[in-house]
Coordinates of C-alpha atoms in Angstrom, one line a residue:
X1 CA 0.0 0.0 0.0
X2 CA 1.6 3.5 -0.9
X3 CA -0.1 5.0 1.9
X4 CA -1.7 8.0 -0.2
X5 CA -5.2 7.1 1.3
X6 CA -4.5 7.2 5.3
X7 CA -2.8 10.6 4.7
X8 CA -5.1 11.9 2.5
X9 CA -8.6 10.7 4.2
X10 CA -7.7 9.2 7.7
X11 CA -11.2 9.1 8.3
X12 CA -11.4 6.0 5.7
X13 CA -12.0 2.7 7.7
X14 CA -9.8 0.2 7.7
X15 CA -10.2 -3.2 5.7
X16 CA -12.9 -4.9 7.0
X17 CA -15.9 -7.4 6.8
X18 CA -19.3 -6.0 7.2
X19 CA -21.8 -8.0 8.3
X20 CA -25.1 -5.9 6.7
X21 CA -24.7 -6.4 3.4
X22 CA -27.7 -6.9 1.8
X23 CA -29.0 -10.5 0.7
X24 CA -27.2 -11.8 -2.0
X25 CA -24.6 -9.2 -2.0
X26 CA -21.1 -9.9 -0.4
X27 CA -19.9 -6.5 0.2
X28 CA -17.9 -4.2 -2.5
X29 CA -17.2 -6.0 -5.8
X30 CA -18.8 -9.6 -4.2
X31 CA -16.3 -11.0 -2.9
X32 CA -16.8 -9.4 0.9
X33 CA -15.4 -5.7 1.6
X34 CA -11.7 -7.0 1.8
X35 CA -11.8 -7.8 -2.0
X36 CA -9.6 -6.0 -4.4
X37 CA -12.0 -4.3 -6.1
X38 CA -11.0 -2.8 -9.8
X39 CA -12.0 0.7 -10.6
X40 CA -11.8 3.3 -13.2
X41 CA -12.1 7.4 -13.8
X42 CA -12.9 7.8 -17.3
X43 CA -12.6 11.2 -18.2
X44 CA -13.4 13.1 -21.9
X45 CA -10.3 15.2 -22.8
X46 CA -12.2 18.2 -23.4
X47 CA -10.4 20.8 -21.3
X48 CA -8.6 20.7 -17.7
X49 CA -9.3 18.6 -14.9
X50 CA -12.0 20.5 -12.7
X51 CA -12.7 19.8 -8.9
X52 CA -15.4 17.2 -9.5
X53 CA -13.4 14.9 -11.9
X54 CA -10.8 15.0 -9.5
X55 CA -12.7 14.3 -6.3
X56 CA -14.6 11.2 -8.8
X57 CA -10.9 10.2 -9.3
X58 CA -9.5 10.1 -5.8
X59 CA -12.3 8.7 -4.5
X60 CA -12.0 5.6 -7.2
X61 CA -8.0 6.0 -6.1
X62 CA -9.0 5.8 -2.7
X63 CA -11.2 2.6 -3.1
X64 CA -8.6 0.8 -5.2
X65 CA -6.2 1.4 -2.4
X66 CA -8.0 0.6 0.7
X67 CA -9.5 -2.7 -0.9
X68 CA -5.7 -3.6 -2.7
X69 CA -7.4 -3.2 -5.9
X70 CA -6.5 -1.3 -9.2
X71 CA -7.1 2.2 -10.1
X72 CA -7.7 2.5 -14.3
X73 CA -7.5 5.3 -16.2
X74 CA -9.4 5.4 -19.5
X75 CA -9.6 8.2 -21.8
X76 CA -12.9 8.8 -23.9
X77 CA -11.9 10.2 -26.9
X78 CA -14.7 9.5 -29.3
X79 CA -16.0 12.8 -29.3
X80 CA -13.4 14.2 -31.6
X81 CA -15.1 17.2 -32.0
X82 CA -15.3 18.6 -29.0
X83 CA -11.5 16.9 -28.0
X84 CA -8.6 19.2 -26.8
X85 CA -5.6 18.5 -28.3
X86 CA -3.5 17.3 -25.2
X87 CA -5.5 17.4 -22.8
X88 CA -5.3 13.8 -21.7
X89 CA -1.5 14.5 -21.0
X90 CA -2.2 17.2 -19.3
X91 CA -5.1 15.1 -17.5
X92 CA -2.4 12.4 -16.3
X93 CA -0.3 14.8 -15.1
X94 CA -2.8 16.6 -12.8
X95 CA -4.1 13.8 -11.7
X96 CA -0.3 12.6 -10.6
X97 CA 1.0 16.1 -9.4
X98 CA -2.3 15.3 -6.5
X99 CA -0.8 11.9 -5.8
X100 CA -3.5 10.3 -7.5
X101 CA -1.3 7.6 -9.6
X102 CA -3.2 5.0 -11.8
X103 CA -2.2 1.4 -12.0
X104 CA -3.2 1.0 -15.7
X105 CA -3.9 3.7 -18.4
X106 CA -2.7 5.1 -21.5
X107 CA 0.7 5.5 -19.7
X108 CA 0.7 1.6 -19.6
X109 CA 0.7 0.3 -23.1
X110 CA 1.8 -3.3 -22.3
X111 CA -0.8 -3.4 -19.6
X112 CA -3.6 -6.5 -19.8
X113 CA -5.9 -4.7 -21.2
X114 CA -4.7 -2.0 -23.2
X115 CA -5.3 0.1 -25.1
X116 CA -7.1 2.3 -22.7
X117 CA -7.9 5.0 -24.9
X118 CA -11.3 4.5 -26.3
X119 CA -10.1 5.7 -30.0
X120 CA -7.8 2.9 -30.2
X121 CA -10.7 0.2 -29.6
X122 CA -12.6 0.7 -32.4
X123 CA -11.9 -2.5 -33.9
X124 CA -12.2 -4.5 -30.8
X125 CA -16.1 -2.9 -30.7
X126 CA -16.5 -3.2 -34.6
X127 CA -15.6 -7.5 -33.6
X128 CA -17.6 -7.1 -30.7
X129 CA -20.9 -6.0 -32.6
X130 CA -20.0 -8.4 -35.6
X131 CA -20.2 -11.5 -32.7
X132 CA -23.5 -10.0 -31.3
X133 CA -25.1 -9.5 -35.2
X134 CA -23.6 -13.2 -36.0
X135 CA -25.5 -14.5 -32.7
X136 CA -28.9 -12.7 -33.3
X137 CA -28.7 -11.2 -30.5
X138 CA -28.0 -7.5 -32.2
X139 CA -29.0 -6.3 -35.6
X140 CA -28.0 -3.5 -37.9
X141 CA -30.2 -0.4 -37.6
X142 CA -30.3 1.4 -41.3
X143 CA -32.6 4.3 -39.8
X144 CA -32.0 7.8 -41.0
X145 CA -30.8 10.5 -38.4
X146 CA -34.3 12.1 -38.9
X147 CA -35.8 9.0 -38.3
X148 CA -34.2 8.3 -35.0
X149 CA -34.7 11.7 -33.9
X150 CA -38.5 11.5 -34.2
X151 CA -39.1 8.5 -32.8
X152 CA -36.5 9.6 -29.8
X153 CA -39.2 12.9 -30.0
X154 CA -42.2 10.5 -29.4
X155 CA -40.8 8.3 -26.9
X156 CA -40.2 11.3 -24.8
X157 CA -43.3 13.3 -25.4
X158 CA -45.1 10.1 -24.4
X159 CA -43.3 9.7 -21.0
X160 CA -42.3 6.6 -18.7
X161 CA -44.9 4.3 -18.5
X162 CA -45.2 1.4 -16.3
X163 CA -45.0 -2.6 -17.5
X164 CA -48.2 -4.8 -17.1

């Protein structure tokens, strides 16, 4: 344990079981509350790191630490239009300057399960649907932008509505 997370939150309980977990659930990740639990702060590099990225982050960070767990970064970079050019760098670099250090992330490339930069996974998604389409258990959608608008438009002008 690096120690970041007593010195930063003392208040953080130590590792331990709890016994009011609710029926069927073993505690965090269930395995019981002393399970490593894996976590991730997935931020869109559209700008700075603001106060509530960071507080999402450390308290991921924290988790990961207290359980012996991993703390993963992944960078959503799909939006490309709205994307600032190095502002993931700049990302990682706040987020270490406040001792918040991830296990895995785009600064691991020979991690497990790299790449964590969601940019560089299209092709893994594009085999991904393919499997789902092959199965039946997705299909192809050949709906105009127009289309889909309206019937998103309907579905929300008609409201939730309850099953039965």
């Amino acid at each position: 344990s690096c120690g970041v997370g007593a010195s930063i939150a003392p208040c953080l309980p130590s590792r331990r079981r709890c016994s009011s977990s609710p029926p069927g659930v073993d505690g965090v990740g269930g395995g019981g509350v002393d399970a490593p639990v894996r976590v991730r702060y997935a931020p869109s590099p559209t700008g700075e790191l603001h106060l509530g990225g960071l507080r999402t982050a450390l308290f991921n960070f924290l988790l990961a630490r207290r359980t012996g767990g991993a703390f993963v970064l992944r960078i959503e970079d799909t939006d490309r239009t709205r994307e600032v050019p190095h502002a993931a760098d700049r990302l990682l670099q706040a987020l270490q300057w406040c001792g918040v250090e991830p296990d895995e992330g785009p600064h691991t490339p020979d991690a497990p399960f790299a790449p964590y930069t969601q940019s560089q996974r299209l092709d893994a998604y594009r085999a991904a649907a393919a499997r789902l389409v092959a199965s039946g258990a997705a299909y192809p959608c050949f709906c105009s932008a127009e289309r889909l608008d309206a019937v998103r438009a309907a579905a929300a002008a008609a409201g939730p509505r309850a099953r039965g």
